[in-house]
Every structure is written in C-alpha cells, then in structure tokens.
PDB file of C-alpha atoms and ligand atoms in Angstrom:
ATOM      1  CA  UNK A   1       0.000   0.000   0.000  1.00  0.00           C
ATOM      2  CA  UNK A   2       2.725   2.486   0.977  1.00  0.00           C
ATOM      3  CA  UNK A   3       4.574   1.860  -2.285  1.00  0.00           C
ATOM      4  CA  UNK A   4       1.405   2.371  -4.345  1.00  0.00           C
ATOM      5  CA  UNK A   5       0.623   5.629  -2.536  1.00  0.00           C
ATOM      6  CA  UNK A   6       4.186   6.861  -2.998  1.00  0.00           C
ATOM      7  CA  UNK A   7       4.060   6.175  -6.735  1.00  0.00           C
ATOM      8  CA  UNK A   8       0.912   8.315  -6.997  1.00  0.00           C
ATOM      9  CA  UNK A   9       2.547  11.057  -4.910  1.00  0.00           C
ATOM     10  CA  UNK A  10       5.664  11.089  -7.069  1.00  0.00           C
ATOM     11  CA  UNK A  11       3.520  11.468 -10.182  1.00  0.00           C
ATOM     12  CA  UNK A  12       1.453  14.319  -8.714  1.00  0.00           C
ATOM     13  CA  UNK A  13       4.540  16.110  -7.373  1.00  0.00           C
ATOM     14  CA  UNK A  14       5.934  16.060 -10.898  1.00  0.00           C
ATOM     15  CA  UNK A  15       2.856  17.939 -12.142  1.00  0.00           C
ATOM     16  CA  UNK A  16       2.341  20.595  -9.453  1.00  0.00           C
ATOM     17  CA  UNK A  17       4.619  23.406  -8.340  1.00  0.00           C
ATOM     18  CA  UNK A  18       4.149  23.239  -4.556  1.00  0.00           C
ATOM     19  CA  UNK A  19       2.545  21.225  -1.775  1.00  0.00           C
ATOM     20  CA  UNK A  20      -1.080  22.429  -1.681  1.00  0.00           C
ATOM     21  CA  UNK A  21      -2.216  24.120   1.534  1.00  0.00           C
ATOM     22  CA  UNK A  22      -5.656  22.560   1.218  1.00  0.00           C
ATOM     23  CA  UNK A  23      -7.244  19.498  -0.301  1.00  0.00           C
ATOM     24  CA  UNK A  24     -10.919  19.588  -1.231  1.00  0.00           C
ATOM     25  CA  UNK A  25     -13.067  16.544  -2.004  1.00  0.00           C
ATOM     26  CA  UNK A  26     -16.192  17.392  -4.010  1.00  0.00           C
ATOM     27  CA  UNK A  27     -19.238  15.145  -3.638  1.00  0.00           C
ATOM     28  CA  UNK A  28     -22.037  14.029  -5.970  1.00  0.00           C
ATOM     29  CA  UNK A  29     -23.049  16.792  -8.374  1.00  0.00           C
ATOM     30  CA  UNK A  30     -20.851  19.348  -6.588  1.00  0.00           C
ATOM     31  CA  UNK A  31     -17.845  19.243  -8.909  1.00  0.00           C
ATOM     32  CA  UNK A  32     -18.272  22.719 -10.419  1.00  0.00           C
ATOM     33  CA  UNK A  33     -16.185  24.438  -7.712  1.00  0.00           C
ATOM     34  CA  UNK A  34     -13.034  23.128  -9.412  1.00  0.00           C
ATOM     35  CA  UNK A  35     -13.750  25.431 -12.373  1.00  0.00           C
ATOM     36  CA  UNK A  36     -13.261  28.502 -10.188  1.00  0.00           C
ATOM     37  CA  UNK A  37      -9.562  27.791  -9.551  1.00  0.00           C
ATOM     38  CA  UNK A  38      -6.921  29.914 -11.261  1.00  0.00           C
ATOM     39  CA  UNK A  39      -3.699  28.707 -12.899  1.00  0.00           C
ATOM     40  CA  UNK A  40      -5.137  25.245 -12.712  1.00  0.00           C
ATOM     41  CA  UNK A  41      -3.433  22.017 -13.664  1.00  0.00           C
ATOM     42  CA  UNK A  42      -5.871  19.223 -14.490  1.00  0.00           C
ATOM     43  CA  UNK A  43      -4.881  15.608 -13.928  1.00  0.00           C
ATOM     44  CA  UNK A  44      -7.412  12.917 -14.945  1.00  0.00           C
ATOM     45  CA  UNK A  45      -7.522  10.129 -12.360  1.00  0.00           C
ATOM     46  CA  UNK A  46      -6.669   7.564 -15.043  1.00  0.00           C
ATOM     47  CA  UNK A  47      -3.228   9.133 -15.400  1.00  0.00           C
ATOM     48  CA  UNK A  48      -2.289   8.861 -11.732  1.00  0.00           C
ATOM     49  CA  UNK A  49      -0.666   5.510 -10.901  1.00  0.00           C
ATOM     50  CA  UNK A  50      -2.940   3.277  -8.792  1.00  0.00           C
ATOM     51  CA  UNK A  51      -5.674   5.915  -8.420  1.00  0.00           C
ATOM     52  CA  UNK A  52      -9.200   4.422  -8.136  1.00  0.00           C
ATOM     53  CA  UNK A  53     -11.586   5.671 -10.843  1.00  0.00           C
ATOM     54  CA  UNK A  54     -15.211   6.396  -9.926  1.00  0.00           C
ATOM     55  CA  UNK A  55     -18.164   4.720 -11.614  1.00  0.00           C
ATOM     56  CA  UNK A  56     -20.786   6.834  -9.779  1.00  0.00           C
ATOM     57  CA  UNK A  57     -22.980   9.244 -11.749  1.00  0.00           C
ATOM     58  CA  UNK A  58     -22.166  12.906 -11.122  1.00  0.00           C
ATOM     59  CA  UNK A  59     -18.523  12.195 -10.318  1.00  0.00           C
ATOM     60  CA  UNK A  60     -16.156  13.320 -13.044  1.00  0.00           C
ATOM     61  CA  UNK A  61     -12.799  11.893 -12.117  1.00  0.00           C
ATOM     62  CA  UNK A  62     -10.008  14.412 -12.050  1.00  0.00           C
ATOM     63  CA  UNK A  63      -7.612  16.235  -9.797  1.00  0.00           C
ATOM     64  CA  UNK A  64      -7.483  19.977 -10.245  1.00  0.00           C
ATOM     65  CA  UNK A  65      -4.575  21.823  -8.642  1.00  0.00           C
ATOM     66  CA  UNK A  66      -4.765  25.591  -8.625  1.00  0.00           C
ATOM     67  CA  UNK A  67      -5.091  28.788  -6.655  1.00  0.00           C
ATOM     68  CA  UNK A  68      -7.994  30.689  -5.189  1.00  0.00           C
ATOM     69  CA  UNK A  69      -7.524  33.961  -3.290  1.00  0.00           C
ATOM     70  CA  UNK A  70      -3.830  33.132  -3.199  1.00  0.00           C
ATOM     71  CA  UNK A  71      -4.334  29.795  -1.459  1.00  0.00           C
ATOM     72  CA  UNK A  72      -2.988  26.701  -3.184  1.00  0.00           C
ATOM     73  CA  UNK A  73      -5.656  24.039  -3.387  1.00  0.00           C
ATOM     74  CA  UNK A  74      -5.810  20.493  -4.691  1.00  0.00           C
ATOM     75  CA  UNK A  75      -9.373  19.555  -5.619  1.00  0.00           C
ATOM     76  CA  UNK A  76     -10.656  16.028  -6.122  1.00  0.00           C
ATOM     77  CA  UNK A  77     -13.528  16.318  -8.537  1.00  0.00           C
ATOM     78  CA  UNK A  78     -15.286  13.050  -7.769  1.00  0.00           C
ATOM     79  CA  UNK A  79     -14.504  10.279  -5.326  1.00  0.00           C
ATOM     80  CA  UNK A  80     -14.951   6.524  -5.155  1.00  0.00           C
ATOM     81  CA  UNK A  81     -17.391   4.958  -2.731  1.00  0.00           C
ATOM     82  CA  UNK A  82     -17.444   1.757  -0.715  1.00  0.00           C
ATOM     83  CA  UNK A  83     -20.756   0.881  -2.428  1.00  0.00           C
ATOM     84  CA  UNK A  84     -19.050   0.732  -5.822  1.00  0.00           C
ATOM     85  CA  UNK A  85     -17.323  -2.416  -4.628  1.00  0.00           C
ATOM     86  CA  UNK A  86     -13.961  -0.850  -3.859  1.00  0.00           C
ATOM     87  CA  UNK A  87     -12.164  -2.010  -0.735  1.00  0.00           C
ATOM     88  CA  UNK A  88     -11.818   0.496   2.093  1.00  0.00           C
ATOM     89  CA  UNK A  89      -8.126   0.629   1.208  1.00  0.00           C
ATOM     90  CA  UNK A  90      -9.023   1.826  -2.294  1.00  0.00           C
ATOM     91  CA  UNK A  91     -11.673   4.252  -1.021  1.00  0.00           C
ATOM     92  CA  UNK A  92      -9.107   6.041   1.154  1.00  0.00           C
ATOM     93  CA  UNK A  93      -6.248   5.831  -1.346  1.00  0.00           C
ATOM     94  CA  UNK A  94      -6.703   9.502  -2.342  1.00  0.00           C
ATOM     95  CA  UNK A  95      -6.795  10.621   1.309  1.00  0.00           C
ATOM     96  CA  UNK A  96      -3.571   8.664   1.920  1.00  0.00           C
ATOM     97  CA  UNK A  97      -1.998  10.403  -1.081  1.00  0.00           C
ATOM     98  CA  UNK A  98      -3.029  13.837   0.233  1.00  0.00           C
ATOM     99  CA  UNK A  99      -1.516  13.011   3.627  1.00  0.00           C
ATOM    100  CA  UNK A 100       1.671  11.617   2.101  1.00  0.00           C
ATOM    101  CA  UNK A 101       1.996  14.696  -0.160  1.00  0.00           C
ATOM    102  CA  UNK A 102       2.078  16.807   2.995  1.00  0.00           C
ATOM    103  CA  UNK A 103      -1.329  18.483   2.660  1.00  0.00           C
ATOM    104  CA  UNK A 104      -2.322  19.579   6.165  1.00  0.00           C
ATOM    105  CA  UNK A 105      -5.954  20.620   5.765  1.00  0.00           C
ATOM    106  CA  UNK A 106      -8.858  18.833   4.123  1.00  0.00           C
ATOM    107  CA  UNK A 107     -12.330  20.129   3.275  1.00  0.00           C
ATOM    108  CA  UNK A 108     -14.889  17.473   2.319  1.00  0.00           C
ATOM    109  CA  UNK A 109     -18.295  17.977   0.722  1.00  0.00           C
ATOM    110  CA  UNK A 110     -21.129  15.537   0.183  1.00  0.00           C
ATOM    111  CA  UNK A 111     -24.806  15.160  -0.645  1.00  0.00           C
ATOM    112  CA  UNK A 112     -26.950  13.712   2.123  1.00  0.00           C
ATOM    113  CA  UNK A 113     -30.444  12.845   3.229  1.00  0.00           C
ATOM    114  CA  UNK A 114     -31.939  14.985   5.991  1.00  0.00           C
ATOM    115  CA  UNK A 115     -32.804  12.956   9.101  1.00  0.00           C
ATOM    116  CA  UNK A 116     -33.575  15.845  11.409  1.00  0.00           C
ATOM    117  CA  UNK A 117     -37.189  16.816  10.588  1.00  0.00           C
ATOM    118  CA  UNK A 118     -36.323  20.518  10.659  1.00  0.00           C
ATOM    119  CA  UNK A 119     -34.058  20.133   7.571  1.00  0.00           C
ATOM    120  CA  UNK A 120     -35.173  20.835   4.003  1.00  0.00           C
ATOM    121  CA  UNK A 121     -33.610  20.054   0.635  1.00  0.00           C
ATOM    122  CA  UNK A 122     -30.927  22.601  -0.108  1.00  0.00           C
ATOM    123  CA  UNK A 123     -29.915  23.095   3.542  1.00  0.00           C
ATOM    124  CA  UNK A 124     -26.218  23.193   4.350  1.00  0.00           C
ATOM    125  CA  UNK A 125     -24.972  21.259   7.381  1.00  0.00           C
ATOM    126  CA  UNK A 126     -21.459  21.721   8.746  1.00  0.00           C
ATOM    127  CA  UNK A 127     -20.414  18.428  10.258  1.00  0.00           C
ATOM    128  CA  UNK A 128     -19.467  18.332  13.928  1.00  0.00           C
ATOM    129  CA  UNK A 129     -19.171  14.542  14.242  1.00  0.00           C
ATOM    130  CA  UNK A 130     -20.056  11.288  12.512  1.00  0.00           C
ATOM    131  CA  UNK A 131     -21.174   7.714  13.120  1.00  0.00           C
ATOM    132  CA  UNK A 132     -19.362   5.083  11.075  1.00  0.00           C
ATOM    133  CA  UNK A 133     -22.134   2.585  10.340  1.00  0.00           C
ATOM    134  CA  UNK A 134     -20.536   1.285   7.123  1.00  0.00           C
ATOM    135  CA  UNK A 135     -19.489  -1.963   8.722  1.00  0.00           C
ATOM    136  CA  UNK A 136     -15.796  -1.464   8.030  1.00  0.00           C
ATOM    137  CA  UNK A 137     -13.001   0.775   9.245  1.00  0.00           C
ATOM    138  CA  UNK A 138     -10.489   2.063   6.662  1.00  0.00           C
ATOM    139  CA  UNK A 139      -7.597   1.658   9.116  1.00  0.00           C
ATOM    140  CA  UNK A 140      -8.180  -2.070   9.549  1.00  0.00           C
ATOM    141  CA  UNK A 141      -5.113  -3.946   8.350  1.00  0.00           C
ATOM    142  CA  UNK A 142      -1.394  -3.946   8.999  1.00  0.00           C
ATOM    143  CA  UNK A 143      -0.051  -1.357  11.400  1.00  0.00           C
ATOM    144  CA  UNK A 144       1.832   1.306   9.399  1.00  0.00           C
ATOM    145  CA  UNK A 145       3.578   3.507  11.987  1.00  0.00           C
ATOM    146  CA  UNK A 146       4.919   5.832   9.271  1.00  0.00           C
ATOM    147  CA  UNK A 147       1.320   6.842   8.567  1.00  0.00           C
ATOM    148  CA  UNK A 148      -0.623   6.734  11.806  1.00  0.00           C
ATOM    149  CA  UNK A 149      -0.956   5.324  15.315  1.00  0.00           C
ATOM    150  CA  UNK A 150      -2.519   1.913  15.673  1.00  0.00           C
ATOM    151  CA  UNK A 151      -5.402   3.412  17.689  1.00  0.00           C
ATOM    152  CA  UNK A 152      -5.802   7.021  16.551  1.00  0.00           C
ATOM    153  CA  UNK A 153      -7.997   9.413  18.516  1.00  0.00           C
ATOM    154  CA  UNK A 154     -11.264  10.394  16.795  1.00  0.00           C
ATOM    155  CA  UNK A 155     -12.707  12.637  19.486  1.00  0.00           C
ATOM    156  CA  UNK A 156     -12.287  15.806  17.382  1.00  0.00           C
ATOM    157  CA  UNK A 157     -12.558  14.714  13.763  1.00  0.00           C
ATOM    158  CA  UNK A 158     -13.939  18.063  12.581  1.00  0.00           C
ATOM    159  CA  UNK A 159     -11.659  20.987  13.357  1.00  0.00           C
ATOM    160  CA  UNK A 160     -13.458  23.679  15.334  1.00  0.00           C
ATOM    161  CA  UNK A 161     -11.486  26.591  13.890  1.00  0.00           C
ATOM    162  CA  UNK A 162     -12.137  25.570  10.275  1.00  0.00           C
ATOM    163  CA  UNK A 163     -15.786  24.741  11.016  1.00  0.00           C
ATOM    164  CA  UNK A 164     -16.500  28.104  12.605  1.00  0.00           C
ATOM    165  CA  UNK A 165     -14.747  29.809   9.704  1.00  0.00           C
ATOM    166  CA  UNK A 166     -17.092  27.923   7.366  1.00  0.00           C
ATOM    167  CA  UNK A 167     -20.001  29.172   9.441  1.00  0.00           C
ATOM    168  CA  UNK A 168     -18.788  32.778   9.362  1.00  0.00           C
ATOM    169  CA  UNK A 169     -18.122  32.542   5.614  1.00  0.00           C
ATOM    170  CA  UNK A 170     -21.681  31.319   5.070  1.00  0.00           C
ATOM    171  CA  UNK A 171     -23.086  34.186   7.129  1.00  0.00           C
ATOM    172  CA  UNK A 172     -21.050  36.693   5.093  1.00  0.00           C
ATOM    173  CA  UNK A 173     -22.598  35.216   1.952  1.00  0.00           C
ATOM    174  CA  UNK A 174     -26.098  35.391   3.417  1.00  0.00           C
ATOM    175  CA  UNK A 175     -26.328  31.594   3.648  1.00  0.00           C
ATOM    176  CA  UNK A 176     -27.874  29.772   6.562  1.00  0.00           C
ATOM    177  CA  UNK A 177     -26.050  26.746   7.994  1.00  0.00           C
ATOM    178  CA  UNK A 178     -26.376  24.476  10.979  1.00  0.00           C
ATOM    179  CA  UNK A 179     -24.111  21.935  12.656  1.00  0.00           C
ATOM    180  CA  UNK A 180     -24.879  18.239  12.650  1.00  0.00           C
ATOM    181  CA  UNK A 181     -23.836  14.603  12.861  1.00  0.00           C
ATOM    182  CA  UNK A 182     -23.320  12.579   9.662  1.00  0.00           C
ATOM    183  CA  UNK A 183     -24.410   8.972   9.851  1.00  0.00           C
ATOM    184  CA  UNK A 184     -22.718   6.833   7.192  1.00  0.00           C
ATOM    185  CA  UNK A 185     -24.389   3.742   5.750  1.00  0.00           C
ATOM    186  CA  UNK A 186     -22.579   1.648   3.150  1.00  0.00           C
ATOM    187  CA  UNK A 187     -25.330   1.841   0.485  1.00  0.00           C
ATOM    188  CA  UNK A 188     -25.941   1.559  -2.413  1.00  0.00           C
ATOM    189  CA  UNK A 189     -29.595   0.992  -1.530  1.00  0.00           C
ATOM    190  CA  UNK A 190     -31.119   3.979   0.211  1.00  0.00           C
ATOM    191  CA  UNK A 191     -32.061   3.344   3.819  1.00  0.00           C
ATOM    192  CA  UNK A 192     -35.388   1.947   4.968  1.00  0.00           C
ATOM    193  CA  UNK A 193     -37.691   4.102   7.115  1.00  0.00           C
ATOM    194  CA  UNK A 194     -36.824   1.862  10.086  1.00  0.00           C
ATOM    195  CA  UNK A 195     -33.104   2.431   9.508  1.00  0.00           C
ATOM    196  CA  UNK A 196     -33.705   6.174   9.400  1.00  0.00           C
ATOM    197  CA  UNK A 197     -35.653   6.028  12.694  1.00  0.00           C
ATOM    198  CA  UNK A 198     -32.724   4.108  14.171  1.00  0.00           C
ATOM    199  CA  UNK A 199     -30.197   6.656  12.852  1.00  0.00           C
ATOM    200  CA  UNK A 200     -32.265   9.512  14.308  1.00  0.00           C
ATOM    201  CA  UNK A 201     -32.460   7.771  17.685  1.00  0.00           C
ATOM    202  CA  UNK A 202     -28.689   7.326  17.574  1.00  0.00           C
ATOM    203  CA  UNK A 203     -28.065  11.008  16.990  1.00  0.00           C
ATOM    204  CA  UNK A 204     -28.005  11.440  13.194  1.00  0.00           C
ATOM    205  CA  UNK A 205     -28.696  14.837  11.644  1.00  0.00           C
ATOM    206  CA  UNK A 206     -28.016  13.654   8.072  1.00  0.00           C
ATOM    207  CA  UNK A 207     -27.269  10.319   6.370  1.00  0.00           C
ATOM    208  CA  UNK A 208     -25.010   9.459   3.477  1.00  0.00           C
ATOM    209  CA  UNK A 209     -22.747   6.887   1.860  1.00  0.00           C
ATOM    210  CA  UNK A 210     -19.359   8.617   1.789  1.00  0.00           C
ATOM    211  CA  UNK A 211     -17.001  10.974   3.646  1.00  0.00           C
ATOM    212  CA  UNK A 212     -16.418   8.983   6.840  1.00  0.00           C
ATOM    213  CA  UNK A 213     -13.611   6.743   5.489  1.00  0.00           C
ATOM    214  CA  UNK A 214     -11.648   9.735   4.178  1.00  0.00           C
ATOM    215  CA  UNK A 215     -12.232  11.716   7.375  1.00  0.00           C
ATOM    216  CA  UNK A 216     -10.983   8.835   9.548  1.00  0.00           C
ATOM    217  CA  UNK A 217      -7.789   8.478   7.507  1.00  0.00           C
ATOM    218  CA  UNK A 218      -7.140  12.220   7.296  1.00  0.00           C
ATOM    219  CA  UNK A 219      -7.510  12.526  11.071  1.00  0.00           C
ATOM    220  CA  UNK A 220      -5.302   9.519  11.681  1.00  0.00           C
ATOM    221  CA  UNK A 221      -2.612  11.173   9.515  1.00  0.00           C
ATOM    222  CA  UNK A 222      -2.900  14.404  11.515  1.00  0.00           C
ATOM    223  CA  UNK A 223      -4.713  16.530   8.955  1.00  0.00           C
ATOM    224  CA  UNK A 224      -7.193  19.177  10.066  1.00  0.00           C
ATOM    225  CA  UNK A 225     -10.588  18.404   8.569  1.00  0.00           C
ATOM    226  CA  UNK A 226     -13.884  20.196   8.010  1.00  0.00           C
ATOM    227  CA  UNK A 227     -16.929  19.009   6.087  1.00  0.00           C
ATOM    228  CA  UNK A 228     -20.022  20.427   4.423  1.00  0.00           C
ATOM    229  CA  UNK A 229     -23.060  18.242   3.860  1.00  0.00           C
ATOM    230  CA  UNK A 230     -25.664  19.467   1.363  1.00  0.00           C
ATOM    231  CA  UNK A 231     -29.125  18.074   2.038  1.00  0.00           C
ATOM    232  CA  UNK A 232     -30.571  16.647  -1.181  1.00  0.00           C
ATOM    233  CA  UNK A 233     -33.744  15.028   0.138  1.00  0.00           C
ATOM    234  CA  UNK A 234     -35.693  14.167   3.248  1.00  0.00           C
ATOM    235  CA  UNK A 235     -34.476  10.726   4.371  1.00  0.00           C
ATOM    236  CA  UNK A 236     -36.517   7.570   3.736  1.00  0.00           C
ATOM    237  CA  UNK A 237     -39.979   7.434   5.282  1.00  0.00           C
ATOM    238  CA  UNK A 238     -40.113  11.145   6.109  1.00  0.00           C
ATOM    239  CA  UNK A 239     -42.218  12.033   3.064  1.00  0.00           C
ATOM    240  CA  UNK A 240     -44.425  10.108   0.647  1.00  0.00           C
ATOM    241  CA  UNK A 241     -41.720  10.343  -2.039  1.00  0.00           C
ATOM    242  CA  UNK A 242     -39.575   7.451  -3.214  1.00  0.00           C
ATOM    243  CA  UNK A 243     -35.859   8.302  -3.213  1.00  0.00           C
ATOM    244  CA  UNK A 244     -33.744   8.329  -6.347  1.00  0.00           C
ATOM    245  CA  UNK A 245     -30.168   9.025  -7.289  1.00  0.00           C
ATOM    246  CA  UNK A 246     -31.399  11.373 -10.018  1.00  0.00           C
ATOM    247  CA  UNK A 247     -33.265  13.474  -7.439  1.00  0.00           C
ATOM    248  CA  UNK A 248     -30.006  13.806  -5.471  1.00  0.00           C
ATOM    249  CA  UNK A 249     -28.120  15.051  -8.547  1.00  0.00           C
ATOM    250  CA  UNK A 250     -30.944  17.445  -9.533  1.00  0.00           C
ATOM    251  CA  UNK A 251     -30.968  18.916  -6.035  1.00  0.00           C
ATOM    252  CA  UNK A 252     -27.173  19.276  -5.953  1.00  0.00           C
ATOM    253  CA  UNK A 253     -27.276  21.129  -9.285  1.00  0.00           C
ATOM    254  CA  UNK A 254     -29.418  23.720  -7.474  1.00  0.00           C
ATOM    255  CA  UNK A 255     -27.168  23.809  -4.390  1.00  0.00           C
ATOM    256  CA  UNK A 256     -23.911  23.973  -6.344  1.00  0.00           C
ATOM    257  CA  UNK A 257     -23.954  27.754  -6.871  1.00  0.00           C
ATOM    258  CA  UNK A 258     -24.359  28.432  -3.133  1.00  0.00           C
ATOM    259  CA  UNK A 259     -21.680  25.898  -2.247  1.00  0.00           C
ATOM    260  CA  UNK A 260     -19.244  27.578  -4.639  1.00  0.00           C
ATOM    261  CA  UNK A 261     -19.939  30.968  -3.034  1.00  0.00           C
ATOM    262  CA  UNK A 262     -19.389  29.486   0.421  1.00  0.00           C
ATOM    263  CA  UNK A 263     -16.117  27.799  -0.546  1.00  0.00           C
ATOM    264  CA  UNK A 264     -14.850  30.848  -2.375  1.00  0.00           C
ATOM    265  CA  UNK A 265     -15.531  33.062   0.673  1.00  0.00           C
ATOM    266  CA  UNK A 266     -13.933  30.463   2.950  1.00  0.00           C
ATOM    267  CA  UNK A 267     -10.689  30.485   0.944  1.00  0.00           C
ATOM    268  CA  UNK A 268     -10.715  34.280   0.937  1.00  0.00           C
ATOM    269  CA  UNK A 269     -10.981  34.435   4.731  1.00  0.00           C
ATOM    270  CA  UNK A 270      -8.827  31.498   5.756  1.00  0.00           C
TER     271      UNK A 270
HETATM  272  N1  LIG B 301     -29.373   8.460   2.056  1.00  0.00           N
HETATM  273  C1  LIG B 301     -28.074   8.155   1.840  1.00  0.00           C
HETATM  274  N2  LIG B 301     -27.273   8.876   1.063  1.00  0.00           N
HETATM  275  C2  LIG B 301     -27.793   9.958   0.468  1.00  0.00           C
HETATM  276  C3  LIG B 301     -29.149  10.337   0.650  1.00  0.00           C
HETATM  277  C4  LIG B 301     -29.975   9.540   1.484  1.00  0.00           C
HETATM  278  O1  LIG B 301     -31.174   9.797   1.696  1.00  0.00           O
HETATM  279  N3  LIG B 301     -29.334  11.468  -0.084  1.00  0.00           N
HETATM  280  C5  LIG B 301     -28.141  11.761  -0.666  1.00  0.00           C
HETATM  281  N4  LIG B 301     -27.212  10.854  -0.346  1.00  0.00           N
END
C-alpha cells in the first residue's frame, strides 16, 4: 500500500509546483467548484498511478490543482465509494496520497439525506461529528507507523477553527447553515424508514454513503478536517416520495452555486 501511494505522490509532485495548503473533495453533483480555480493544472484520475476511478454518476474523475484567493488548493472532482465495490483501502487511497503529499488541511463535501425533521432540501450542514455505520473501518489492516498510530484518537474529527470559519463565511454570503452529525451507511440501496428512525435515535442529523472513510484516515494522519453536507432530500420514510439518485443530482445542481460561493468566501478568509 505504501509503495502504491508513494508512486501516486511522485507522479502528482511532478505535475504541481508546490505542496497544496488545502485538499478539497467534491461530492455528488458538486464538482463545479473546481472550475473557479486559477492557474489550474488538471490531472485525470486515469493518469495517476494506482488511483481508483469512480463509476458513480455525477462524479467526473479528475484532480485539479490551482489557486484561489492566493491559497494553493488540490481539488478532487469526484470520489470513489465503498458501495461501488472498492475495498476500504481503495476508497481512502486519495486521502492517503493527500496526507503523504504533505497536505495539512482537508475540506470534504457531500450530498446527504436529511434525518432531522427541521431540515429541508438545499440546507447546508457543517459536520461536527459522525457515526461510522458502514461496517468497516479504513484503518483495519497492517499497522503502518509511518502513517498513523494503531489506535488514533477520533474525538475531534472536525476541526473547530475551520468549522467556525465555514459558518462565518456562510453568514457573510447570506447563507444559513447548521451543525450536525453525519451517519454513514454503506449503500448503495437507500435506507429503509426503520433504519432512518434508528439513525435519528442514535443522533443522526443527516445520512449518506461517503465521507467517513476519508475523514478517519485524514484525522489519523494528523490533517485538520472540516466538512459540508448538502441536504438533497428528506431521508426515507419522512415524506411520501420514493428516493432516487437522479433526485439527489438534480438537487445538488441547485445547491452547487451556493456551495461555490461558500467555498470561495472560505478560501478568501482562511
Ligand atoms: N441516504 C443516503 N445517502 C444519500 C441520501 C440519502 O437519503 N441522499 C443523498 N445521499
């Protein structure tokens, strides 16, 4: 694994001028932010040695390195998911590469289902914690002391300073946000109403099928992490509607413009 990650790092280092200050992972239908970077270098995932390529709709697979408000940023436009059949090791390969490259801060975005009844489609939730209900932990496997402790602390996965800066940036842009807990199922089926009632009882604000593996690895490697979850739909059983992947993408197309404004303001203020 280390060798495979180092090969990818060596390739990326050969294409970019400096170690990026930030990495950004863009979720389903939220890839447009990458277009706002200046002086950008685009690297299709296929070109990077060992990089997993996404099969999910709404995930164009490329790395975009560039600058915004004089910050150097490496954006992942599209990610791979556990539900696509990739191993956890493959799912967190990009996060490992970011850590190994020396990137110190990671901002993650995703689309989610709203579990808290007060949420509506289009709401923006800044994550304060998560529940890993995917049935697997990305750190399971051989101990690799060069990368992380055997039993890394996860009591502050979402950095308070970055999260409150996200909040302030949203306010400056006239956008409402709230904090919440992300509950990760493996998918790819959407949850049942009973599973959503369980998640709510266990403290979920939103549910989704991504993010948690990358956040665990980034924390284990000592990166500071913050995350934005964009509510695409009310979770299963909360309305009469059946859920669909197309509805998620349609909703994210509407949210995308506000997310871009929020991220752009964030990188201006940070
Ligand atoms: N459940 C899981 N993942 C999701 C949902 C949902 O309702 N909406 C968007 N991603």
